[in-house]
Coordinates of C-alpha atoms and ligand atoms in Angstrom, one line a residue:
X1109 CA -35.7 14.5 -15.5
X1110 CA -37.7 13.4 -12.5
X1111 CA -40.9 11.3 -12.4
X1112 CA -43.0 12.1 -9.3
X1113 CA -44.8 9.0 -8.0
X1114 CA -44.0 5.3 -8.0
X1115 CA -47.4 4.0 -9.0
X1116 CA -48.7 2.6 -12.2
X1117 CA -48.3 5.7 -14.4
X1118 CA -44.9 6.6 -12.9
X1119 CA -43.5 3.1 -13.5
X1120 CA -44.9 3.1 -17.1
X1121 CA -43.2 6.5 -17.7
X1122 CA -39.9 5.1 -16.2
X1123 CA -40.2 2.2 -18.6
X1124 CA -41.2 4.2 -21.6
X1125 CA -38.4 6.8 -21.1
X1126 CA -35.8 4.4 -19.9
X1127 CA -33.4 5.5 -22.7
X1128 CA -33.0 9.0 -21.2
X1129 CA -32.5 7.7 -17.6
X1130 CA -35.2 9.5 -15.6
X1131 CA -35.1 9.5 -11.8
X1132 CA -38.2 8.2 -10.0
X1133 CA -39.3 9.8 -6.7
X1134 CA -41.8 8.3 -4.3
X1135 CA -42.3 5.5 -1.8
X1136 CA -42.0 2.2 -3.8
X1137 CA -38.4 1.6 -4.9
X1138 CA -37.4 -0.2 -8.1
X1139 CA -36.9 -2.6 -9.8
X1140 CA -40.3 -2.6 -11.5
X1141 CA -41.5 -5.5 -13.6
X1142 CA -43.3 -4.5 -16.8
X1143 CA -45.9 -7.0 -18.2
X1144 CA -47.6 -6.6 -21.5
X1145 CA -49.6 -9.2 -23.4
X1146 CA -47.7 -10.7 -26.3
X1147 CA -44.3 -9.2 -25.2
X1148 CA -41.6 -10.7 -23.0
X1149 CA -41.6 -9.3 -19.5
X1150 CA -39.0 -6.6 -18.8
X1151 CA -37.6 -5.1 -15.7
X1152 CA -36.6 -1.4 -15.3
X1153 CA -34.5 0.1 -12.5
X1154 CA -34.4 3.9 -12.7
X1155 CA -32.4 5.9 -10.2
X1156 CA -34.7 6.3 -7.2
X1157 CA -35.1 8.8 -4.3
X1158 CA -37.6 8.9 -1.5
X1159 CA -39.8 12.1 -1.1
X1160 CA -37.5 13.3 1.7
X1161 CA -34.1 12.7 0.0
X1162 CA -32.2 15.5 -1.5
X1163 CA -31.6 14.8 -5.3
X1164 CA -28.1 15.5 -6.7
X1165 CA -29.2 18.5 -8.7
X1166 CA -32.5 20.2 -9.7
X1167 CA -34.1 18.3 -12.6
X1168 CA -35.0 20.3 -15.8
X1169 CA -38.2 18.4 -16.4
X1170 CA -40.6 16.9 -13.9
X1171 CA -43.3 14.4 -14.9
X1172 CA -46.2 14.4 -12.5
X1173 CA -47.7 11.0 -12.0
X1174 CA -49.3 10.9 -8.6
X1175 CA -53.0 10.5 -7.7
X1176 CA -54.7 13.7 -6.6
X1177 CA -54.3 12.9 -2.9
X1178 CA -50.5 13.0 -3.5
X1179 CA -50.6 16.4 -5.3
X1180 CA -49.6 18.4 -2.2
X1181 CA -46.6 16.2 -1.6
X1182 CA -45.6 16.5 -5.2
X1183 CA -46.1 20.3 -5.1
X1184 CA -43.9 20.6 -2.0
X1185 CA -41.2 18.5 -3.7
X1186 CA -41.3 20.7 -6.8
X1187 CA -41.1 23.9 -4.7
X1188 CA -38.1 22.5 -2.8
X1189 CA -36.2 20.7 -5.5
X1190 CA -37.3 21.9 -9.0
X1191 CA -38.8 25.3 -8.6
X1192 CA -37.8 26.4 -12.1
X1193 CA -38.5 23.2 -14.0
X1194 CA -40.9 22.4 -16.8
X1195 CA -43.7 20.3 -15.2
X1196 CA -45.6 17.9 -17.4
X1197 CA -48.7 16.4 -15.7
X1198 CA -50.2 13.1 -16.7
X1199 CA -52.8 13.2 -13.9
X1200 CA -56.4 12.6 -14.8
X1201 CA -59.0 15.3 -14.0
X1202 CA -58.5 19.0 -14.4
X1203 CA -57.5 21.8 -12.1
X1204 CA -53.9 20.9 -11.4
X1205 CA -52.8 24.0 -13.2
X1206 CA -54.7 26.2 -10.8
X1207 CA -52.9 24.6 -7.9
X1208 CA -49.5 24.5 -9.5
X1209 CA -49.7 28.1 -10.6
X1210 CA -48.7 28.8 -7.0
X1211 CA -45.2 27.9 -8.1
X1212 CA -44.4 31.1 -10.1
X1213 CA -41.3 30.0 -11.9
X1214 CA -42.5 26.6 -13.0
X1215 CA -43.4 26.1 -16.7
X1216 CA -46.6 24.0 -16.8
X1217 CA -47.7 21.6 -19.6
X1218 CA -50.8 19.5 -19.0
X1219 CA -50.6 16.3 -21.0
X1220 CA -52.8 13.2 -21.2
X1221 CA -52.3 9.6 -22.0
X1222 CA -54.9 7.1 -23.0
X1223 CA -52.7 4.1 -22.3
X1224 CA -54.2 2.0 -19.5
X1225 CA -51.9 0.5 -16.9
X1226 CA -52.6 -1.4 -13.7
X1227 CA -50.4 -1.8 -10.7
X1228 CA -49.6 -4.9 -8.7
X1229 CA -47.3 -4.8 -5.7
X1230 CA -46.7 -8.5 -4.8
X1231 CA -43.1 -9.7 -4.6
X1232 CA -41.7 -7.3 -7.1
X1233 CA -43.5 -4.1 -7.9
X1234 CA -45.2 -4.7 -11.2
X1235 CA -47.3 -3.0 -13.8
X1236 CA -49.5 -4.6 -16.5
X1237 CA -50.0 -2.5 -19.7
X1238 CA -53.7 -3.2 -20.4
X1239 CA -54.0 -1.2 -23.6
X1240 CA -51.6 1.1 -25.4
X1241 CA -53.1 4.4 -26.3
X1242 CA -51.7 7.8 -27.3
X1243 CA -49.8 10.3 -25.2
X1244 CA -50.4 14.0 -26.1
X1245 CA -48.5 16.9 -24.7
X1246 CA -48.9 20.6 -25.4
X1247 CA -46.2 22.3 -27.5
X1248 CA -44.5 24.6 -25.1
X1249 CA -41.6 26.8 -26.4
X1250 CA -38.9 25.7 -24.0
X1251 CA -35.6 24.2 -25.1
X1252 CA -35.5 21.9 -22.1
X1253 CA -38.2 19.8 -23.8
X1254 CA -36.0 19.1 -26.8
X1255 CA -34.6 16.1 -25.1
X1256 CA -38.0 14.5 -25.1
X1257 CA -38.7 15.5 -28.7
X1258 CA -35.3 14.2 -30.0
X1259 CA -35.4 10.9 -28.1
X1260 CA -39.1 10.5 -28.9
X1261 CA -38.3 10.6 -32.6
X1262 CA -35.3 8.2 -32.2
X1263 CA -37.1 5.6 -30.0
X1264 CA -40.6 6.0 -31.7
X1265 CA -42.4 6.8 -28.5
X1266 CA -45.1 8.4 -30.6
X1267 CA -45.8 11.3 -28.3
X1268 CA -47.9 13.9 -30.0
X1269 CA -47.1 17.6 -29.5
X1270 CA -50.1 19.8 -30.1
X1271 CA -51.1 23.4 -29.8
X1272 CA -52.4 24.6 -26.4
X1273 CA -55.9 25.0 -27.9
X1274 CA -56.0 21.4 -29.2
X1275 CA -54.6 20.2 -25.9
X1276 CA -57.4 21.9 -24.0
X1277 CA -59.9 20.2 -26.3
X1278 CA -58.4 16.8 -25.8
X1279 CA -58.3 17.3 -22.0
X1280 CA -62.0 18.1 -21.9
X1281 CA -62.7 15.0 -24.0
X1282 CA -60.8 12.9 -21.6
X1283 CA -62.5 14.6 -18.6
X1284 CA -65.9 13.8 -20.0
X1285 CA -64.9 10.2 -20.8
X1286 CA -63.5 9.8 -17.2
X1287 CA -66.7 11.4 -15.8
X1288 CA -68.7 8.6 -17.3
X1289 CA -66.5 5.6 -16.9
X1290 CA -65.1 6.2 -13.4
X1291 CA -68.2 6.9 -11.3
X1292 CA -70.5 4.6 -13.1
X1293 CA -68.1 1.6 -12.8
X1294 CA -67.8 2.5 -9.1
X1295 CA -71.6 2.5 -8.6
X1296 CA -72.1 -0.5 -10.8
X1297 CA -69.2 -2.2 -9.1
X1298 CA -68.1 -3.8 -12.3
X1299 CA -65.1 -4.0 -14.6
X1300 CA -65.2 -1.7 -17.7
X1301 CA -66.6 -4.2 -20.1
X1302 CA -69.7 -4.9 -18.1
X1303 CA -70.8 -1.3 -17.8
X1304 CA -72.5 -1.1 -21.2
X1305 CA -74.9 -3.9 -20.2
X1306 CA -75.6 -2.4 -16.7
X1307 CA -78.7 -0.2 -16.1
X1308 CA -76.5 2.6 -14.9
X1309 CA -75.1 3.0 -18.5
X1310 CA -78.3 4.9 -19.2
X1311 CA -76.7 7.8 -17.2
X1312 CA -73.9 8.1 -19.8
X1313 CA -76.1 10.1 -22.2
X1314 CA -77.2 12.8 -19.6
X1315 CA -73.6 13.0 -18.3
X1316 CA -72.4 13.8 -21.9
X1317 CA -75.4 16.2 -22.5
X1318 CA -74.7 18.1 -19.3
X1319 CA -70.9 18.3 -19.7
X1320 CA -71.0 19.5 -23.4
X1321 CA -72.4 23.0 -22.7
X1322 CA -69.9 23.5 -19.9
X1323 CA -67.1 22.6 -22.3
X1324 CA -68.6 25.0 -24.8
X1325 CA -68.7 27.8 -22.2
X1326 CA -65.0 27.1 -21.5
X1327 CA -64.3 27.6 -25.2
X1328 CA -64.0 24.0 -26.5
X1329 CA -66.3 21.4 -28.0
X1330 CA -67.1 17.7 -27.1
X1331 CA -67.5 15.6 -30.3
X1332 CA -71.0 14.4 -31.1
X1333 CA -69.9 10.7 -31.1
X1334 CA -68.5 10.9 -27.6
X1335 CA -70.7 8.0 -26.3
X1336 CA -69.6 5.7 -29.1
X1337 CA -66.0 6.5 -28.3
X1338 CA -66.5 5.7 -24.6
X1339 CA -68.3 2.5 -25.5
X1340 CA -65.3 1.5 -27.7
X1341 CA -62.8 2.3 -24.9
X1342 CA -64.9 0.2 -22.4
X1343 CA -64.7 -2.7 -24.8
X1344 CA -60.9 -2.3 -25.4
X1345 CA -60.3 -2.3 -21.6
X1346 CA -63.1 -4.7 -20.8
X1347 CA -61.3 -6.7 -18.1
X1348 CA -59.9 -3.6 -16.4
X1349 CA -61.3 -2.1 -13.2
X1350 CA -61.3 1.7 -13.5
X1351 CA -58.8 3.6 -11.4
X1352 CA -61.7 5.0 -9.3
X1353 CA -63.2 1.6 -8.7
X1354 CA -59.7 0.4 -7.5
X1355 CA -59.4 3.4 -5.1
X1356 CA -62.9 2.7 -3.6
X1357 CA -62.0 -1.0 -3.2
X1358 CA -58.8 0.0 -1.4
X1359 CA -60.7 2.4 0.9
X1360 CA -58.7 5.3 -0.6
X1361 CA -60.0 8.8 -1.5
X1362 CA -60.9 9.0 -5.2
X1363 CA -60.2 11.6 -7.9
X1364 CA -64.0 12.5 -8.2
X1365 CA -63.5 16.1 -7.2
X1366 CA -61.0 16.7 -10.1
X1367 CA -63.3 14.9 -12.6
X1368 CA -67.1 15.2 -12.1
X1369 CA -66.5 17.8 -9.3
X1370 CA -64.5 19.9 -11.8
X1371 CA -67.4 19.8 -14.2
X1372 CA -69.8 20.8 -11.4
X1373 CA -67.7 23.8 -10.2
X1374 CA -67.2 25.1 -13.8
X1375 CA -70.9 24.6 -14.6
X1376 CA -71.7 26.9 -11.6
X1377 CA -69.4 29.6 -13.0
X1378 CA -71.4 29.6 -16.2
X1379 CA -74.8 29.2 -14.4
X1380 CA -75.4 25.8 -16.1
X1381 CA -77.1 22.9 -14.5
X1382 CA -75.3 19.5 -14.2
X1383 CA -77.5 17.5 -11.8
X1384 CA -76.2 14.0 -12.8
X1385 CA -72.6 15.1 -12.3
X1386 CA -73.6 16.6 -8.9
X1387 CA -75.3 13.5 -7.8
X1388 CA -72.4 11.2 -8.8
X1389 CA -69.9 13.5 -7.1
X1390 CA -71.7 13.3 -3.8
X1391 CA -72.4 9.5 -4.1
X1392 CA -68.8 8.6 -5.0
X1393 CA -67.4 11.0 -2.4
X1394 CA -69.3 9.1 0.3
X1395 CA -68.0 5.8 -0.9
X1396 CA -64.4 6.7 -1.4
X1397 CA -64.0 9.5 1.3
X1398 CA -63.1 11.6 -1.8
Ligands
NAP2357 N1 -53.0 4.0 -14.6 C1 -53.5 4.5 -15.7 O1 -53.8 3.7 -16.6 C2 -53.7 6.0 -15.9 C3 -53.9 6.5 -17.2 C4 -54.1 7.8 -17.4 C5 -54.0 8.7 -16.3 N2 -53.7 8.2 -15.0 C6 -53.6 9.1 -13.9 O2 -52.2 9.1 -13.5 C7 -52.2 9.5 -12.1 C8 -51.5 8.4 -11.3 O3 -52.3 7.3 -11.4 P1 -51.7 5.8 -11.2 O4 -52.5 4.9 -12.0 O5 -50.2 5.8 -11.3 O6 -52.1 5.6 -9.6 P2 -51.4 4.6 -8.5 O7 -50.8 3.4 -9.2 O8 -52.4 4.5 -7.5 O9 -50.2 5.5 -8.0 C9 -50.5 6.7 -7.4 C10 -49.2 7.4 -7.0 O10 -49.6 8.5 -6.2 C11 -48.9 8.4 -4.9 N3 -49.7 8.9 -3.8 C12 -50.9 8.7 -3.5 N4 -51.3 9.3 -2.3 C13 -50.2 10.0 -2.0 C14 -49.9 10.9 -0.9 N5 -50.8 11.2 0.0 N6 -48.6 11.4 -0.8 C15 -47.7 11.1 -1.8 N7 -47.9 10.3 -2.8 C16 -49.1 9.7 -2.9 C17 -48.8 6.9 -4.8 O11 -47.8 6.7 -3.8 P3 -47.8 5.3 -3.0 O12 -47.2 4.3 -4.0 O13 -47.0 5.6 -1.9 O14 -49.2 4.9 -2.6 C18 -48.3 6.5 -6.1 O15 -47.0 6.8 -6.4 C19 -53.7 9.7 -11.7 O16 -54.1 11.0 -11.8 C20 -54.4 8.8 -12.7 O17 -55.8 9.2 -12.9 C21 -53.5 6.9 -14.8

Protein backbone atom coordinates (compact mmCIF):
# COMPACT_ATOMS: atom_id res chain seq x y z
CA UNK A 1 0.00 0.00 0.00
CA UNK A 2 1.34 3.43 -0.91
CA UNK A 3 0.45 6.76 0.69
CA UNK A 4 0.90 9.64 -1.77
CA UNK A 5 2.09 12.81 -0.07
CA UNK A 6 4.33 13.45 2.91
CA UNK A 7 2.34 16.26 4.56
CA UNK A 8 0.07 16.26 7.61
CA UNK A 9 -2.58 13.85 6.34
CA UNK A 10 -0.05 11.46 4.78
CA UNK A 11 2.01 11.26 7.98
CA UNK A 12 -1.15 10.68 10.01
CA UNK A 13 -2.14 7.81 7.70
CA UNK A 14 1.39 6.36 7.95
CA UNK A 15 1.08 6.46 11.76
CA UNK A 16 -2.49 5.17 11.81
CA UNK A 17 -1.72 2.26 9.44
CA UNK A 18 1.79 1.54 10.73
CA UNK A 19 0.83 -2.10 11.48
CA UNK A 20 0.40 -2.88 7.77
CA UNK A 21 3.67 -1.23 6.72
CA UNK A 22 2.54 1.26 4.09
CA UNK A 23 5.08 3.05 1.89
CA UNK A 24 5.06 6.82 1.80
CA UNK A 25 5.80 8.74 -1.39
CA UNK A 26 6.68 12.42 -1.65
CA UNK A 27 9.30 14.98 -0.78
CA UNK A 28 9.79 14.93 3.00
CA UNK A 29 11.46 11.71 4.16
CA UNK A 30 10.72 10.00 7.50
CA UNK A 31 11.09 9.64 10.46
CA UNK A 32 7.97 11.59 11.43
CA UNK A 33 7.19 12.59 14.98
CA UNK A 34 3.56 12.24 16.04
CA UNK A 35 2.28 14.48 18.83
CA UNK A 36 -1.08 14.24 20.50
CA UNK A 37 -2.25 15.86 23.69
CA UNK A 38 -2.37 13.41 26.57
CA UNK A 39 -0.33 10.70 24.81
CA UNK A 40 3.41 10.10 24.73
CA UNK A 41 5.03 11.22 21.52
CA UNK A 42 5.75 8.55 18.95
CA UNK A 43 7.93 8.27 15.90
CA UNK A 44 7.05 6.39 12.71
CA UNK A 45 9.43 5.48 9.93
CA UNK A 46 7.56 4.00 6.96
CA UNK A 47 9.43 2.87 3.85
CA UNK A 48 9.89 6.00 1.73
CA UNK A 49 10.36 6.79 -1.95
CA UNK A 50 10.63 10.13 -3.72
CA UNK A 51 8.19 10.96 -6.52
CA UNK A 52 10.78 9.98 -9.15
CA UNK A 53 11.96 6.70 -7.62
CA UNK A 54 10.74 3.39 -9.02
CA UNK A 55 8.95 1.45 -6.24
CA UNK A 56 9.78 -2.29 -5.91
CA UNK A 57 6.38 -3.41 -7.22
CA UNK A 58 2.99 -1.84 -8.00
CA UNK A 59 0.98 -1.29 -4.82
CA UNK A 60 -2.56 -2.75 -4.60
CA UNK A 61 -3.91 0.24 -2.72
CA UNK A 62 -3.01 3.93 -3.01
CA UNK A 63 -4.08 6.45 -0.37
CA UNK A 64 -4.24 9.94 -1.82
CA UNK A 65 -3.17 12.60 0.70
CA UNK A 66 -1.82 15.55 -1.28
CA UNK A 67 -3.19 19.07 -1.53
CA UNK A 68 -5.00 19.87 -4.78
CA UNK A 69 -1.95 21.57 -6.24
CA UNK A 70 -0.18 18.19 -5.98
CA UNK A 71 -2.93 16.19 -7.67
CA UNK A 72 -1.33 16.19 -11.13
CA UNK A 73 1.94 14.84 -9.66
CA UNK A 74 -0.02 12.15 -7.80
CA UNK A 75 -2.02 11.31 -10.91
CA UNK A 76 1.19 10.86 -12.93
CA UNK A 77 2.63 8.62 -10.20
CA UNK A 78 -0.50 6.44 -10.20
CA UNK A 79 -0.48 6.24 -14.01
CA UNK A 80 3.16 5.09 -13.98
CA UNK A 81 3.37 2.92 -10.88
CA UNK A 82 -0.14 1.82 -9.85
CA UNK A 83 -2.40 2.00 -12.92
CA UNK A 84 -4.63 -0.87 -11.70
CA UNK A 85 -4.78 -0.04 -8.00
CA UNK A 86 -7.64 0.87 -5.70
CA UNK A 87 -7.23 4.60 -4.97
CA UNK A 88 -8.76 5.95 -1.76
CA UNK A 89 -8.74 9.73 -1.56
CA UNK A 90 -8.73 11.67 1.68
CA UNK A 91 -8.40 15.03 -0.05
CA UNK A 92 -10.86 17.75 0.88
CA UNK A 93 -13.15 19.27 -1.71
CA UNK A 94 -14.81 17.38 -4.54
CA UNK A 95 -14.06 16.69 -8.17
CA UNK A 96 -10.99 14.42 -7.78
CA UNK A 97 -13.02 11.56 -9.20
CA UNK A 98 -13.66 13.51 -12.41
CA UNK A 99 -9.89 13.98 -12.84
CA UNK A 100 -8.87 10.46 -11.79
CA UNK A 101 -11.42 8.87 -14.11
CA UNK A 102 -8.81 9.55 -16.79
CA UNK A 103 -7.06 6.47 -15.33
CA UNK A 104 -9.40 3.81 -16.76
CA UNK A 105 -8.21 0.79 -14.74
CA UNK A 106 -8.09 2.42 -11.34
CA UNK A 107 -10.86 1.61 -8.83
CA UNK A 108 -11.80 4.86 -7.05
CA UNK A 109 -13.06 5.27 -3.50
CA UNK A 110 -13.59 8.81 -2.21
CA UNK A 111 -13.28 8.86 1.58
CA UNK A 112 -13.30 11.60 4.20
CA UNK A 113 -11.79 12.08 7.61
CA UNK A 114 -12.83 14.61 10.21
CA UNK A 115 -9.61 14.16 12.18
CA UNK A 116 -7.68 17.45 12.28
CA UNK A 117 -3.90 17.35 11.97
CA UNK A 118 -1.34 20.12 11.64
CA UNK A 119 2.15 19.85 10.25
CA UNK A 120 5.38 21.27 11.59
CA UNK A 121 8.68 20.85 9.77
CA UNK A 122 11.35 22.03 12.19
CA UNK A 123 14.19 19.63 13.12
CA UNK A 124 12.23 16.44 12.66
CA UNK A 125 9.08 16.45 10.46
CA UNK A 126 6.22 16.45 12.94
CA UNK A 127 2.44 16.34 13.06
CA UNK A 128 0.15 17.36 15.86
CA UNK A 129 -3.20 15.58 16.07
CA UNK A 130 -5.49 18.45 17.02
CA UNK A 131 -8.71 16.48 17.29
CA UNK A 132 -9.65 12.89 16.52
CA UNK A 133 -12.68 12.53 14.29
CA UNK A 134 -14.00 9.72 12.18
CA UNK A 135 -12.74 8.26 8.92
CA UNK A 136 -15.36 7.07 6.46
CA UNK A 137 -14.73 5.14 3.25
CA UNK A 138 -17.23 3.83 0.70
CA UNK A 139 -17.75 0.10 0.60
CA UNK A 140 -16.25 -0.98 -2.73
CA UNK A 141 -16.47 -4.66 -3.61
CA UNK A 142 -12.78 -5.33 -4.17
CA UNK A 143 -10.90 -8.06 -2.28
CA UNK A 144 -7.75 -5.90 -2.17
CA UNK A 145 -9.47 -3.78 0.49
CA UNK A 146 -9.84 -6.75 2.83
CA UNK A 147 -6.44 -6.03 4.37
CA UNK A 148 -7.73 -2.65 5.56
CA UNK A 149 -10.95 -4.13 6.90
CA UNK A 150 -9.19 -7.02 8.69
CA UNK A 151 -6.47 -4.92 10.29
CA UNK A 152 -9.00 -2.17 11.04
CA UNK A 153 -10.98 -4.61 13.18
CA UNK A 154 -7.84 -5.99 14.80
CA UNK A 155 -6.29 -2.61 15.65
CA UNK A 156 -9.58 -0.76 16.27
CA UNK A 157 -8.94 1.97 13.72
CA UNK A 158 -12.66 2.55 13.66
CA UNK A 159 -12.89 3.27 9.93
CA UNK A 160 -16.51 3.18 8.84
CA UNK A 161 -17.35 1.51 5.55
CA UNK A 162 -20.59 2.91 4.14
CA UNK A 163 -22.68 2.59 0.98
CA UNK A 164 -21.76 4.85 -1.95
CA UNK A 165 -25.03 6.81 -1.45
CA UNK A 166 -24.26 7.48 2.23
CA UNK A 167 -20.68 8.39 1.28
CA UNK A 168 -21.86 10.95 -1.25
CA UNK A 169 -24.07 12.51 1.43
CA UNK A 170 -21.21 12.70 3.94
CA UNK A 171 -18.90 14.20 1.32
CA UNK A 172 -21.44 16.94 0.58
CA UNK A 173 -21.81 17.64 4.29
CA UNK A 174 -18.02 17.96 4.62
CA UNK A 175 -17.89 20.13 1.50
CA UNK A 176 -20.45 22.56 2.91
CA UNK A 177 -18.67 22.59 6.26
CA UNK A 178 -15.34 23.34 4.55
CA UNK A 179 -16.99 25.98 2.32
CA UNK A 180 -17.87 27.89 5.49
CA UNK A 181 -14.84 27.37 7.72
CA UNK A 182 -12.02 27.66 5.19
CA UNK A 183 -12.79 30.90 3.31
CA UNK A 184 -14.26 32.71 6.33
CA UNK A 185 -11.22 32.01 8.52
CA UNK A 186 -9.03 33.22 5.65
CA UNK A 187 -10.92 36.49 5.29
CA UNK A 188 -11.29 36.98 9.05
CA UNK A 189 -7.63 35.96 9.44
CA UNK A 190 -8.37 34.13 12.65
CA UNK A 191 -8.07 30.66 14.19
CA UNK A 192 -11.21 28.51 14.07
CA UNK A 193 -12.45 29.35 17.57
CA UNK A 194 -12.62 33.11 16.89
CA UNK A 195 -14.75 32.84 13.77
CA UNK A 196 -18.08 32.53 15.63
CA UNK A 197 -17.51 35.92 17.27
CA UNK A 198 -16.37 37.59 14.03
CA UNK A 199 -18.85 39.64 11.89
CA UNK A 200 -18.06 37.40 8.89
CA UNK A 201 -19.75 34.48 10.72
CA UNK A 202 -23.03 36.06 9.48
CA UNK A 203 -22.16 34.67 6.05
CA UNK A 204 -22.35 31.10 7.35
CA UNK A 205 -26.15 31.05 7.06
CA UNK A 206 -26.31 32.24 3.40
CA UNK A 207 -23.47 29.86 2.52
CA UNK A 208 -25.51 26.94 3.91
CA UNK A 209 -28.77 28.16 2.38
CA UNK A 210 -27.16 28.51 -1.07
CA UNK A 211 -25.36 25.15 -0.99
CA UNK A 212 -28.36 23.10 0.19
CA UNK A 213 -30.39 23.33 -3.08
CA UNK A 214 -27.24 22.43 -5.05
CA UNK A 215 -26.74 19.32 -2.91
CA UNK A 216 -30.44 18.50 -3.36
CA UNK A 217 -30.12 18.88 -7.15
CA UNK A 218 -27.16 16.47 -6.94
CA UNK A 219 -29.40 13.94 -5.18
CA UNK A 220 -28.40 14.40 -1.57
CA UNK A 221 -29.48 16.46 1.45
CA UNK A 222 -27.71 18.78 3.87
CA UNK A 223 -28.98 18.36 7.48
CA UNK A 224 -31.03 21.24 8.85
CA UNK A 225 -28.68 21.62 11.85
CA UNK A 226 -25.58 22.11 9.69
CA UNK A 227 -24.69 25.49 11.23
CA UNK A 228 -24.83 24.09 14.76
CA UNK A 229 -22.52 21.24 13.65
CA UNK A 230 -20.05 23.71 12.13
CA UNK A 231 -20.13 25.81 15.30
CA UNK A 232 -19.33 22.72 17.39
CA UNK A 233 -16.44 21.78 15.11
CA UNK A 234 -15.03 25.32 15.34
CA UNK A 235 -15.15 25.04 19.12
CA UNK A 236 -13.50 21.57 19.11
CA UNK A 237 -10.64 22.90 16.97
CA UNK A 238 -10.64 26.40 18.44
CA UNK A 239 -6.86 26.96 18.42
CA UNK A 240 -6.38 25.49 14.95
CA UNK A 241 -5.79 27.60 11.84
CA UNK A 242 -7.74 26.16 8.93
CA UNK A 243 -5.78 24.49 6.18
CA UNK A 244 -6.78 27.26 3.76
CA UNK A 245 -5.62 29.97 6.16
CA UNK A 246 -2.29 28.15 6.50
CA UNK A 247 -1.93 27.99 2.71
CA UNK A 248 -2.64 31.73 2.36
CA UNK A 249 -0.13 32.56 5.10
CA UNK A 250 2.46 30.45 3.28
CA UNK A 251 1.69 32.20 -0.06
CA UNK A 252 0.54 28.89 -1.57
CA UNK A 253 -2.45 28.20 -3.84
CA UNK A 254 -5.52 27.17 -1.85
CA UNK A 255 -8.11 24.44 -2.39
CA UNK A 256 -10.90 27.03 -2.91
CA UNK A 257 -11.69 25.83 -6.46
CA UNK A 258 -12.41 22.30 -5.19
CA UNK A 259 -14.55 23.58 -2.30
CA UNK A 260 -16.60 26.77 -2.90
CA UNK A 261 -15.62 26.67 -6.59
CA UNK A 262 -17.09 23.16 -6.87
CA UNK A 263 -20.39 24.40 -5.39
CA UNK A 264 -20.38 27.33 -7.87
CA UNK A 265 -19.75 25.13 -10.92
CA UNK A 266 -22.42 22.60 -9.87
CA UNK A 267 -24.92 25.37 -9.11
CA UNK A 268 -24.46 26.60 -12.69
CA UNK A 269 -25.25 23.13 -14.03
CA UNK A 270 -28.58 23.27 -12.22
CA UNK A 271 -29.26 26.99 -12.94
CA UNK A 272 -29.06 27.84 -9.25
CA UNK A 273 -27.66 31.06 -7.78
CA UNK A 274 -24.84 30.91 -5.19
CA UNK A 275 -23.60 34.54 -4.99
CA UNK A 276 -21.90 34.23 -1.59
CA UNK A 277 -19.90 31.16 -2.70
CA UNK A 278 -18.99 32.98 -5.93
CA UNK A 279 -17.77 36.06 -4.06
CA UNK A 280 -15.69 34.00 -1.61
CA UNK A 281 -14.17 31.93 -4.43
CA UNK A 282 -13.00 35.09 -6.19
CA UNK A 283 -11.76 36.80 -3.02
CA UNK A 284 -9.79 33.81 -1.71
CA UNK A 285 -8.38 33.03 -5.16
CA UNK A 286 -6.91 36.54 -5.25
CA UNK A 287 -5.38 36.09 -1.79
CA UNK A 288 -3.98 32.61 -2.29
CA UNK A 289 -3.32 32.61 -6.05
CA UNK A 290 -5.75 29.66 -5.91
N1 LIG B 1 -4.65 18.10 7.76
C1 LIG B 1 -5.92 17.79 8.03
O1 LIG B 1 -6.36 17.87 9.18
C2 LIG B 1 -6.84 17.34 6.94
C3 LIG B 1 -8.09 16.79 7.29
C4 LIG B 1 -8.95 16.34 6.29
C5 LIG B 1 -8.57 16.44 4.97
N2 LIG B 1 -7.36 16.99 4.65
C6 LIG B 1 -7.02 17.07 3.23
O2 LIG B 1 -5.92 16.21 2.98
C7 LIG B 1 -5.18 16.71 1.85
C8 LIG B 1 -3.70 16.85 2.27
O3 LIG B 1 -3.67 17.89 3.26
P1 LIG B 1 -2.51 18.04 4.33
O4 LIG B 1 -3.12 18.62 5.54
O5 LIG B 1 -1.72 16.81 4.42
O6 LIG B 1 -1.63 19.18 3.63
P2 LIG B 1 -0.05 19.45 3.76
O7 LIG B 1 0.43 19.13 5.11
O8 LIG B 1 0.14 20.83 3.23
O9 LIG B 1 0.57 18.39 2.74
C9 LIG B 1 0.24 18.49 1.40
C10 LIG B 1 0.95 17.43 0.61
O10 LIG B 1 0.73 17.73 -0.77
C11 LIG B 1 2.01 17.81 -1.40
N3 LIG B 1 2.05 18.78 -2.50
C12 LIG B 1 1.65 20.06 -2.49
N4 LIG B 1 1.90 20.63 -3.68
C13 LIG B 1 2.48 19.68 -4.44
C14 LIG B 1 2.95 19.62 -5.77
N5 LIG B 1 2.85 20.70 -6.58
N6 LIG B 1 3.48 18.46 -6.23
C15 LIG B 1 3.56 17.39 -5.42
N7 LIG B 1 3.11 17.38 -4.15
C16 LIG B 1 2.59 18.49 -3.68
C17 LIG B 1 2.92 18.30 -0.30
O11 LIG B 1 4.24 18.08 -0.69
P3 LIG B 1 5.43 18.93 0.02
O12 LIG B 1 5.57 18.35 1.36
O13 LIG B 1 6.53 18.69 -0.89
O14 LIG B 1 4.96 20.36 0.05
C18 LIG B 1 2.46 17.42 0.84
O15 LIG B 1 2.95 16.12 0.70
C19 LIG B 1 -5.82 18.04 1.48
O16 LIG B 1 -6.76 17.86 0.45
C20 LIG B 1 -6.55 18.45 2.76
O17 LIG B 1 -7.62 19.33 2.52
C21 LIG B 1 -6.49 17.43 5.60
